Short mmCIF file of C-alpha atoms and ligand atoms in Angstrom, two decimals:
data_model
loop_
_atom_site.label_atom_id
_atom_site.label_comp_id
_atom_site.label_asym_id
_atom_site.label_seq_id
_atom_site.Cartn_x
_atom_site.Cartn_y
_atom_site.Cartn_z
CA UNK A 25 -34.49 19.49 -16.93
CA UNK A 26 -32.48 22.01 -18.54
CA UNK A 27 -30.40 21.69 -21.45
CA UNK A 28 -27.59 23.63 -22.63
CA UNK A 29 -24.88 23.50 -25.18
CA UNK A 30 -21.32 24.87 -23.68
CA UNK A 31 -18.01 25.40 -25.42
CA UNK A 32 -15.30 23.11 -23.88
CA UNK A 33 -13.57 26.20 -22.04
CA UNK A 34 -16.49 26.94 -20.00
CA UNK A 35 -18.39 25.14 -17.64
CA UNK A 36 -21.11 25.90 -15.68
CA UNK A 37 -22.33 30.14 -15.33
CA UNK A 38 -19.08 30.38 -17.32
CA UNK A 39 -20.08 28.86 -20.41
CA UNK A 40 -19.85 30.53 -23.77
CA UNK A 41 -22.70 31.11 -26.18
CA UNK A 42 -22.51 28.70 -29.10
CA UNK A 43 -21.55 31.84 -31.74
CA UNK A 44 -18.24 32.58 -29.25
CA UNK A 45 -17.68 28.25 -29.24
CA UNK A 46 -17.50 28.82 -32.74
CA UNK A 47 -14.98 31.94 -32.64
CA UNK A 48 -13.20 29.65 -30.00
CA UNK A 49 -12.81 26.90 -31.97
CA UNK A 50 -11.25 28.76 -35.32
CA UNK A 51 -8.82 30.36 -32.95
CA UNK A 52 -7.77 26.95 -31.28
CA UNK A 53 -8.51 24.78 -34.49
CA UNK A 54 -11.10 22.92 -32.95
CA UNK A 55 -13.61 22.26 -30.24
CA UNK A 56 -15.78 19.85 -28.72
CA UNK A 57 -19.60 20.43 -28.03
CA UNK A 58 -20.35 20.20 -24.39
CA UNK A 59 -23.77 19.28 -23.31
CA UNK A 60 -24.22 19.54 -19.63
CA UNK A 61 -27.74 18.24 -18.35
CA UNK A 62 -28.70 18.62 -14.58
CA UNK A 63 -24.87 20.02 -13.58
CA UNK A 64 -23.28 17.08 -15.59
CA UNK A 65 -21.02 17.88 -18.64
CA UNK A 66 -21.53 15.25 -21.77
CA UNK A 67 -19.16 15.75 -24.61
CA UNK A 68 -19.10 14.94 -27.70
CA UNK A 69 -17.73 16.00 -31.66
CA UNK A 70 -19.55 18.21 -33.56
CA UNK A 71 -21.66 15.97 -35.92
CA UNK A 72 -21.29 13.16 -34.09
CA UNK A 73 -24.13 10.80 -32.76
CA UNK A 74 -25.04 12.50 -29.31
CA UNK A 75 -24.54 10.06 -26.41
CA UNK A 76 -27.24 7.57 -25.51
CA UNK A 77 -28.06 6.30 -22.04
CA UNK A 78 -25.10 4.96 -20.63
CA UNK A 79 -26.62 1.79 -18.28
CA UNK A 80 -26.32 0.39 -22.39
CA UNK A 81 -22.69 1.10 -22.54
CA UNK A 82 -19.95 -1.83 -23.14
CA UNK A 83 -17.47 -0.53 -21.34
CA UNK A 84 -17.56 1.80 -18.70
CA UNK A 85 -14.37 3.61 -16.88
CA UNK A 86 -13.03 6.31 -14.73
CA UNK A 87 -10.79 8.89 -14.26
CA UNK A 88 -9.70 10.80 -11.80
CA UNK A 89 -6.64 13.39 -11.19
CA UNK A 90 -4.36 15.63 -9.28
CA UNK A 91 -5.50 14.03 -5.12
CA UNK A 92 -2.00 15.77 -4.22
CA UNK A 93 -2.05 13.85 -1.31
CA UNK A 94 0.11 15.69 1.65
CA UNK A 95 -0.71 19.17 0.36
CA UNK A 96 -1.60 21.61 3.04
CA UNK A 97 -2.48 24.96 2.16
CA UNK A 98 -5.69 26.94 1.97
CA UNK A 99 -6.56 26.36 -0.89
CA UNK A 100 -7.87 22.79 0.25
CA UNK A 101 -7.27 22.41 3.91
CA UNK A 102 -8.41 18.54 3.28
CA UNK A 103 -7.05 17.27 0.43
CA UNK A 104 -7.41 13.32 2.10
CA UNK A 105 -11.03 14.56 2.56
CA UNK A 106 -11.99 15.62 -0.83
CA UNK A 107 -10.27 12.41 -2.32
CA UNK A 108 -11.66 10.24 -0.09
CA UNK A 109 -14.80 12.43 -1.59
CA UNK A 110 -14.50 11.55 -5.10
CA UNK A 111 -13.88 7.49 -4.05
CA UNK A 112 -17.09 7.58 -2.75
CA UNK A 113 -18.65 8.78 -5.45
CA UNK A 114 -17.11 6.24 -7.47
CA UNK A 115 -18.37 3.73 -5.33
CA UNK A 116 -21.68 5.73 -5.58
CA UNK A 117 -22.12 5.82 -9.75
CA UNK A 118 -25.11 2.75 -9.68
CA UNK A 119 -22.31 0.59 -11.89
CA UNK A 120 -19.40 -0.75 -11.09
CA UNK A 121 -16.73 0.78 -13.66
CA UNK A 122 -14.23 -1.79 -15.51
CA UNK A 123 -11.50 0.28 -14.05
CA UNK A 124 -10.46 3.37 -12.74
CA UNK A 125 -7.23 6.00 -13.68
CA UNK A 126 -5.65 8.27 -11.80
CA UNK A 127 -4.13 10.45 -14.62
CA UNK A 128 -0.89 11.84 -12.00
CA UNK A 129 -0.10 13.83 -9.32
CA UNK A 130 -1.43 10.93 -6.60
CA UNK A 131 0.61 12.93 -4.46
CA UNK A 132 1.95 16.49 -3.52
CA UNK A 133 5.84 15.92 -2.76
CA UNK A 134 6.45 12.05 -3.52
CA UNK A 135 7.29 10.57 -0.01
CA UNK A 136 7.11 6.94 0.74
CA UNK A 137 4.07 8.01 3.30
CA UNK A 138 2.15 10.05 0.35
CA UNK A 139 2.64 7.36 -1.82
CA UNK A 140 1.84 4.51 0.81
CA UNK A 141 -1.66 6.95 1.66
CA UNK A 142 -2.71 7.41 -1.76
CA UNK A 143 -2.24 3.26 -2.91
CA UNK A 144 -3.89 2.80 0.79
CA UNK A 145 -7.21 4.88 -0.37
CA UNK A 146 -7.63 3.91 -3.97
CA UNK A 147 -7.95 0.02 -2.41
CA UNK A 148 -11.37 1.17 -1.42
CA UNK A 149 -12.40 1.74 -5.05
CA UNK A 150 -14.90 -0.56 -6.11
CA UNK A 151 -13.81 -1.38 -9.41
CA UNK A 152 -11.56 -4.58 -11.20
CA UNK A 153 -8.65 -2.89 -11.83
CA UNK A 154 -6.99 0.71 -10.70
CA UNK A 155 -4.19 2.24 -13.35
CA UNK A 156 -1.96 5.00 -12.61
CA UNK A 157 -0.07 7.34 -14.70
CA UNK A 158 2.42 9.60 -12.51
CA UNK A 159 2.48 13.10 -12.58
CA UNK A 160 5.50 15.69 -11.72
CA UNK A 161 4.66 15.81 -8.10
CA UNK A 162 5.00 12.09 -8.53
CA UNK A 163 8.55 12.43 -9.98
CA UNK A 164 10.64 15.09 -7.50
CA UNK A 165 13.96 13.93 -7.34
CA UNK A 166 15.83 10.77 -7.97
CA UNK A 167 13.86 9.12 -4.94
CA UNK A 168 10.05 10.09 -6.22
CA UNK A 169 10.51 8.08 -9.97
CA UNK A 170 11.63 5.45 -7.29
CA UNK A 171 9.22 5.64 -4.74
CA UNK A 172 6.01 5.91 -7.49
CA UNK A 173 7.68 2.49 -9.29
CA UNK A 174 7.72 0.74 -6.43
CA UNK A 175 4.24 1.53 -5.40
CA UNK A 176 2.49 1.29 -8.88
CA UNK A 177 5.11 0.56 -11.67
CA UNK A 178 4.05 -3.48 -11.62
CA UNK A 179 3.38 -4.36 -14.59
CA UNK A 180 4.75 -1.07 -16.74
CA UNK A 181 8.00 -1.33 -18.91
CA UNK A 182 10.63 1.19 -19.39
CA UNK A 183 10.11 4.22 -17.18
CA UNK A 184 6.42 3.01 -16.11
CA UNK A 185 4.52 3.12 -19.36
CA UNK A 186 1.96 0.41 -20.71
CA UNK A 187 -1.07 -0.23 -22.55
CA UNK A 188 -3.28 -2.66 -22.70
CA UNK A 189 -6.77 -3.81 -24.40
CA UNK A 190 -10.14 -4.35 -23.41
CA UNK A 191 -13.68 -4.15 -25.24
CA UNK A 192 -12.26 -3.46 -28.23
CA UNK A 193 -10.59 -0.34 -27.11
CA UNK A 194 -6.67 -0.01 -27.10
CA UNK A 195 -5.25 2.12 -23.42
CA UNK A 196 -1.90 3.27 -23.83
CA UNK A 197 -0.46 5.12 -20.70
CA UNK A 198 2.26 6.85 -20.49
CA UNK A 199 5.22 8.86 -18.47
CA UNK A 200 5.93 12.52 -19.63
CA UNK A 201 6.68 14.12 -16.22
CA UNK A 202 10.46 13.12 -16.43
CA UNK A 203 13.55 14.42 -17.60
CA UNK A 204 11.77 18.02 -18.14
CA UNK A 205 13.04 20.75 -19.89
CA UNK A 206 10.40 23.28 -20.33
CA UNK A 207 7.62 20.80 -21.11
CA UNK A 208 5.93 17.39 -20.44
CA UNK A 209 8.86 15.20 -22.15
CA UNK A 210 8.46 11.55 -23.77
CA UNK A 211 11.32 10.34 -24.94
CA UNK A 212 12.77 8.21 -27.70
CA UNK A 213 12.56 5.28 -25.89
CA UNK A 214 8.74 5.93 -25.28
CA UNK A 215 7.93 6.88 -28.34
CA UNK A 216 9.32 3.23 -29.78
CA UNK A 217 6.96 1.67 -28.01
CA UNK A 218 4.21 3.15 -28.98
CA UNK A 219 5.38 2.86 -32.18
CA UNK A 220 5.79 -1.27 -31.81
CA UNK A 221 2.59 -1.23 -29.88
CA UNK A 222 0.22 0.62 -32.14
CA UNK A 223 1.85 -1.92 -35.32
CA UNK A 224 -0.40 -4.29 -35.36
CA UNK A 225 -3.67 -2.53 -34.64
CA UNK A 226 -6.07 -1.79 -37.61
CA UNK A 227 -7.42 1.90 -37.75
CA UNK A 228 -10.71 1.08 -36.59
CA UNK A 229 -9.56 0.90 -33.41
CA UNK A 230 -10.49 3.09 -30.95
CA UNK A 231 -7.65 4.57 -28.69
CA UNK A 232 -7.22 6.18 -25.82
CA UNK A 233 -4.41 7.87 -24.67
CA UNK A 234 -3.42 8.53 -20.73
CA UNK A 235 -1.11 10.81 -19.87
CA UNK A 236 -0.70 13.22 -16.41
CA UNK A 237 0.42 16.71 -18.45
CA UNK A 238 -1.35 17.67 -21.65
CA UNK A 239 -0.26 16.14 -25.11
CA UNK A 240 -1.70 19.12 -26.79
CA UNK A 241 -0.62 22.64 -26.14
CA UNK A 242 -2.99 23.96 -23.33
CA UNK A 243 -0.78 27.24 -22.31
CA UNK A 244 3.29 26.01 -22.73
CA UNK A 245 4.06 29.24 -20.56
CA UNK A 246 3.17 27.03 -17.74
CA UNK A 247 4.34 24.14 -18.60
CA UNK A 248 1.30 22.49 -20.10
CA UNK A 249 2.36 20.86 -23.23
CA UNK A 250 4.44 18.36 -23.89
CA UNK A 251 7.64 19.28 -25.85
CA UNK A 252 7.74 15.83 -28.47
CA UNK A 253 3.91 15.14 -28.41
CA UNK A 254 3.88 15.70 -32.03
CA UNK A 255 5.94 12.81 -33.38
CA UNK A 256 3.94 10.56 -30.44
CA UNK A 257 0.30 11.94 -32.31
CA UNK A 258 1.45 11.98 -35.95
CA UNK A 259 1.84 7.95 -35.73
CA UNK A 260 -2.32 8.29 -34.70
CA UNK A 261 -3.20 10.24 -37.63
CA UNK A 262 -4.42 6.81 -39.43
CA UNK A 263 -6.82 5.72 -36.54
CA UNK A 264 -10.36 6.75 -36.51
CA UNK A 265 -10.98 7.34 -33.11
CA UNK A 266 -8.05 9.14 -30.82
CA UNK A 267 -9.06 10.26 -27.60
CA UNK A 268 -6.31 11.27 -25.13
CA UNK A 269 -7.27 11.62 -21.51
CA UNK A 270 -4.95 14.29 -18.67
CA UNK A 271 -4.67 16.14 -15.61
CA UNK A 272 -2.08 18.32 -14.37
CA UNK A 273 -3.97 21.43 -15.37
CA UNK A 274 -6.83 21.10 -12.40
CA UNK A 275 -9.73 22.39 -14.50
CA UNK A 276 -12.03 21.26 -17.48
CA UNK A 277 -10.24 21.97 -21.25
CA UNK A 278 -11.68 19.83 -24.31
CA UNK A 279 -10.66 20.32 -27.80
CA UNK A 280 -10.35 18.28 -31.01
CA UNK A 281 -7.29 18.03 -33.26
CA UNK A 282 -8.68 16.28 -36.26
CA UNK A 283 -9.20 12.78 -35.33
CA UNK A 284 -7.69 13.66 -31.92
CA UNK A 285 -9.90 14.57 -29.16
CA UNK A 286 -8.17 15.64 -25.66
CA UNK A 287 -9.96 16.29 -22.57
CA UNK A 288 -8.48 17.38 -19.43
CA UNK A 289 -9.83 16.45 -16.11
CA UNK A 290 -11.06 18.00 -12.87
CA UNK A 291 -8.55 17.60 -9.99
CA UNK A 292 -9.70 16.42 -6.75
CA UNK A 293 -7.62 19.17 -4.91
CA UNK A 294 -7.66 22.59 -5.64
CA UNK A 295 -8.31 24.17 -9.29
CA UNK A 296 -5.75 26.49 -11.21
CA UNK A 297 -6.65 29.76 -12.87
CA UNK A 298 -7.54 29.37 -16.47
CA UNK A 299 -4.61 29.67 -18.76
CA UNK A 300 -2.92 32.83 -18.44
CA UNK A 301 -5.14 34.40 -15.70
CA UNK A 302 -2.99 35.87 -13.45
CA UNK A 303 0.74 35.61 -12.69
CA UNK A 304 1.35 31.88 -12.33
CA UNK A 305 -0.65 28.43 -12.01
CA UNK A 306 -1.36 29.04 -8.17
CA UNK A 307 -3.42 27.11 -6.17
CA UNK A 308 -6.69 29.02 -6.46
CA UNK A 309 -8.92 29.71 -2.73
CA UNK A 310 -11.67 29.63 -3.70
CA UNK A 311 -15.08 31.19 -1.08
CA UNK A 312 -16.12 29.44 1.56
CA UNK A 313 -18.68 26.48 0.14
CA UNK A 314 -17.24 26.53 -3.38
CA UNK A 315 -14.53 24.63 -3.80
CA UNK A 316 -16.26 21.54 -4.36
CA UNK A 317 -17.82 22.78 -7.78
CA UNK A 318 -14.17 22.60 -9.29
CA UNK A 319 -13.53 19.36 -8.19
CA UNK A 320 -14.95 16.05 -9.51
CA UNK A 321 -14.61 12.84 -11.23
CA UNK A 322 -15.05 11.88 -14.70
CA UNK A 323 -16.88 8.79 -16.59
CA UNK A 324 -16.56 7.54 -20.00
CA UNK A 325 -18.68 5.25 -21.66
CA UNK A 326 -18.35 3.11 -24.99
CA UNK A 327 -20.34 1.12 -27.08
CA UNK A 328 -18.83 -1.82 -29.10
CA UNK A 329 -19.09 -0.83 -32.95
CA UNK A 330 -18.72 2.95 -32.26
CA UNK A 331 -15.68 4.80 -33.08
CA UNK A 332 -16.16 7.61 -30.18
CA UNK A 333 -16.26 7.44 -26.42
CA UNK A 334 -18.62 9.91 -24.24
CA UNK A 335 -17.20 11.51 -21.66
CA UNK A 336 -18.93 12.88 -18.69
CA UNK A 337 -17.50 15.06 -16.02
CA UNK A 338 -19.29 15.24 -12.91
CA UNK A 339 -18.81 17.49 -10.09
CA UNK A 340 -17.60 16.38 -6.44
CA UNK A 341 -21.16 15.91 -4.63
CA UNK B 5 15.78 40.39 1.58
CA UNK B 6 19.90 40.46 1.90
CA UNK B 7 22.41 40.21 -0.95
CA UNK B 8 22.27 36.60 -0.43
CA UNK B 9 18.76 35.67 -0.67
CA UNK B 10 16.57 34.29 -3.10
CA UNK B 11 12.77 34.63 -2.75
CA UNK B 12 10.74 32.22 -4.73
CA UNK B 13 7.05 33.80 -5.31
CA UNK B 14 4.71 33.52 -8.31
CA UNK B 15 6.45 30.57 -9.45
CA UNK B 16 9.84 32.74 -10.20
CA UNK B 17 13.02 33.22 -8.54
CA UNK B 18 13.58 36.63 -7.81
CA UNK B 19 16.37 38.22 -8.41
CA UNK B 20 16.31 36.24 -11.90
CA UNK B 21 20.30 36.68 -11.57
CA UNK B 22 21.87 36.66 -8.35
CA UNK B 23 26.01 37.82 -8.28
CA UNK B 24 27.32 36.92 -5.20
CA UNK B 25 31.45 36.60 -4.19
CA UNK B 26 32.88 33.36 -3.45
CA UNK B 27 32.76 31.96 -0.05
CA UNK B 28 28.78 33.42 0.21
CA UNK B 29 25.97 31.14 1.48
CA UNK B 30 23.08 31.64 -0.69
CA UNK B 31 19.29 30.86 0.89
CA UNK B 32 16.50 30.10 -1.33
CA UNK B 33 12.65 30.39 0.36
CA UNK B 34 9.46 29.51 -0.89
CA UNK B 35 6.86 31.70 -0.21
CA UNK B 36 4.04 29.77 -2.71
CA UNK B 37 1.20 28.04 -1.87
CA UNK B 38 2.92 25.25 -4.29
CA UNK B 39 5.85 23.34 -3.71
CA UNK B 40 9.12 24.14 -5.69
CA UNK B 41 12.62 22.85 -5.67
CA UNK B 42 16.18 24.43 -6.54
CA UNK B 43 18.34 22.35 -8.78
CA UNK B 44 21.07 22.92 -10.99
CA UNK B 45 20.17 22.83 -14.70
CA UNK B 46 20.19 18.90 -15.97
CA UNK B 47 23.86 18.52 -17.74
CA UNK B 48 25.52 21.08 -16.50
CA UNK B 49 27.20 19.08 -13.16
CA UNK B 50 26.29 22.09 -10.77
CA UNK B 51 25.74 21.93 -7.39
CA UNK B 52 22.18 22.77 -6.31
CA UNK B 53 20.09 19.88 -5.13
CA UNK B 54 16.75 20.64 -2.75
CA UNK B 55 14.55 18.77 -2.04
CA UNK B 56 10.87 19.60 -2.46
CA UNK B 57 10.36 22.87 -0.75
CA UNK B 58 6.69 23.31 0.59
CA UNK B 59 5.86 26.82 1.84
CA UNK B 60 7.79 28.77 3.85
CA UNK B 61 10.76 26.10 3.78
CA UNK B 62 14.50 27.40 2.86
CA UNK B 63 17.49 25.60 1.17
CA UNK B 64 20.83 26.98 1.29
CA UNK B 65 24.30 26.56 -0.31
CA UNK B 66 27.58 28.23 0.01
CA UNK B 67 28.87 28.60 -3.50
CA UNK B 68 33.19 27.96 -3.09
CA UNK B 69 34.12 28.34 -6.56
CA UNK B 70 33.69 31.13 -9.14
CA UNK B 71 31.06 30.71 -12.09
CA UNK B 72 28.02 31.18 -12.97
CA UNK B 73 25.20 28.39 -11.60
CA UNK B 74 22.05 27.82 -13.90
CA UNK B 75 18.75 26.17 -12.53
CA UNK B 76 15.94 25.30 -12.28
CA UNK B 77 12.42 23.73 -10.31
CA UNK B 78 12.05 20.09 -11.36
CA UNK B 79 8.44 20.47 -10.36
CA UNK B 80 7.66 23.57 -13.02
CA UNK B 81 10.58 23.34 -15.30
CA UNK B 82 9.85 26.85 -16.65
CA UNK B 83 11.16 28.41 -13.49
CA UNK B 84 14.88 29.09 -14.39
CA UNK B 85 17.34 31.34 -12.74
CA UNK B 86 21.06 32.05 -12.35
CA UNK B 87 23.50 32.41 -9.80
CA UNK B 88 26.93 34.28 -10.80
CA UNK B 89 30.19 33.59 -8.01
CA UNK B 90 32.81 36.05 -8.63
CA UNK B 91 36.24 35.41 -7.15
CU1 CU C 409 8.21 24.90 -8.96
FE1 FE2 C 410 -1.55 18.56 -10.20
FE1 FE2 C 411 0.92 18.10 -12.50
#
């Protein structure tokens, strides 16, 4: 087996060599070490315990991102295919995961039929409980907040945020896909309740964060950032353990803000270009054979008594 | 592409600024791989309201009054353009 340490911006024949992850990380203010073992990626913080074997994990969930359901283009002529893909492969991991997120974008143009086909699919996942957080493509229009409410908002307050607790660990998801100016947006209202929801927690414990765009600024000339994520994340500076959890930018990104650590997630669509490469975040075609190694599905893994989670991205099989 | 037409490729409106005189129907297409949507700028009570345009779809509006007509794709909120209607 081979072993190899990758900067967060690269994966696979991509990856940097650790001296540029260092480089990287000055100029972005921090990084997170990538391990990737037999095509999987393992991440963790530099100086942190590395990961152990995760049939002794506590908890065990998944994400997945960006299906786009009712996109037709070339850049993934079966976009019901390749998410019907990545279900399998849930269904496939040798555990049964306590739940499963789909971190936005369910679908490409937020129909009632998209919406319907998307809610339809994710039944087959074999897992207790299935959250959604929506995306922009969720929220075209007055009749897509509407339509994405009615199919998945049970349960959510406000706009369609929530959180809730389970091994320890305290989920918060939220909605920053509406009311955009330039930017992912959150809101007063939003921010109030994480503010009343994170009250009562003591600092030692771990949180994670869902939300479709980036909370941390990825590449704002294309929209991925939100525009108030900093008064959301200064109200986490006093918790040990911060790990927020996105899509929307259809490719791999890790980095670590202090105690913060985002990831964002493989779609199971089509990727983008990295940020900045080329003129605009267009669909990318990729050659014939090769668009499943940019899609996939991610686990995470915690241990009761850590602070950290481990989080593995895995490529569509 | 007429006087009157707005081509939407790259994830920009081009022309940026479109002058047209009153009375004109304006036609927006999408020539993306991504779906985008034409919409007047939150706030500012204009007219434009597409729906989600997938590739190679077309709104149009006929602008009546003079003005000029910011917006904007709800989608990716970065795209911003202007239409100016002179009498
Ligand atoms: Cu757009
Ligand atoms: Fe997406
Ligand atoms: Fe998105």
């Amino acid at each position: 087996m081979t072993e190899d340490t990758r900067d967060s911006n690269g994966d696979g024949e991509h990856g940097m060599t650790r001296r540029q992850l260092m480089r990287h990380s000055a100029w972005f203010g921090g990084a997170v070490v990538l391990t990737v073992v037999a095509g999987e990626v393992i991440s963790h913080i530099p100086g942190s315990a590395s990961a152990a074997p995760a049939s002794s994990a506590d908890l065990r969930f998944v994400q997945v991102s960006d299906s786009h359901i009712g996109f037709q283009g070339p850049a993934n002529m079966d976009v019901t295919g390749t998410f019907a893909d990545a279900i399998n492969q849930v269904n496939s991991l040798g555990f049964r995961p306590d739940f499963v997120m789909h971190s936005g974008d369910l679908t490409h143009l937020s129909t009632p039929d998209e919406f319907d086909q998307v809610k339809q699919m994710m039944s087959q996942l074999d897992t207790d409980r299935v959250f959604t957080v929506p995306g922009e493509h969720d929220s075209i229009g007055d009749n897509g907040p509407r339509a994405y409410r009615q199919a998945f908002g049970s349960n959510t307050v406000g706009d369609g945020w929530y959180s809730f607790d389970t091994h320890g660990v305290h989920f918060i998801a939220l909605v920053n896909t509406l009311h955009l100016e330039q930017l992912g947006h959150l809101g007063n209202d939003q921010i109030d309740f994480v503010r009343r929801d994170i009250a009562g927690l003591s600092s030692d414990t771990p949180i994670v964060i869902f939300s479709h765009i980036p909370l941390f600024a990825m590449y704002p000339a294309w929209g991925w950032g939100t525009d108030d994520a900093v008064q959301l994340l200064s109200m986490f500076r006093r918790f040990s353990s911060v790990t927020c959890l996105n899509g929307h930018v259809h490719q791999l990104f890790s980095k670590t803000e202090g105690n913060i650590t985002f990831h964002s997630a493989r779609p199971t669509c089509y990727p983008f270009p990295k940020p900045g490469q080329g003129p605009a975040p267009l669909p990318q075609v990729l050659p014939a054979g090769r668009l499943k190694d940019a899609l996939g599905i991610r686990t995470v893994n915690y241990w009761q008594g850590n602070h950290a989670l481990a989080v593995k991205d895995t490529k569509l099989a | 592409m007429g006087a009157n037409a707005v081509t939407i490729k790259n994830f920009a409106f081009a022309p940026a600024t479109l002058t047209v005189k009153a009375g004109t129907k304006v036609t927006w297409s999408n020539t993306d791989p991504d779906a985008h949507t034409v919409t007047s700028k939150q706030g500012s009570g204009g007219p434009l309201q597409s729906t989600a345009l997938a590739t190679n779809d077309a709104y149009s509006y006929t602008f009546t009054q003079p003005g000029s007509y910011a917006y904007y794709c709800t989608i990716h909120p970065f795209m911003t353009a202007t239409v100016v209607v002179t009498a």
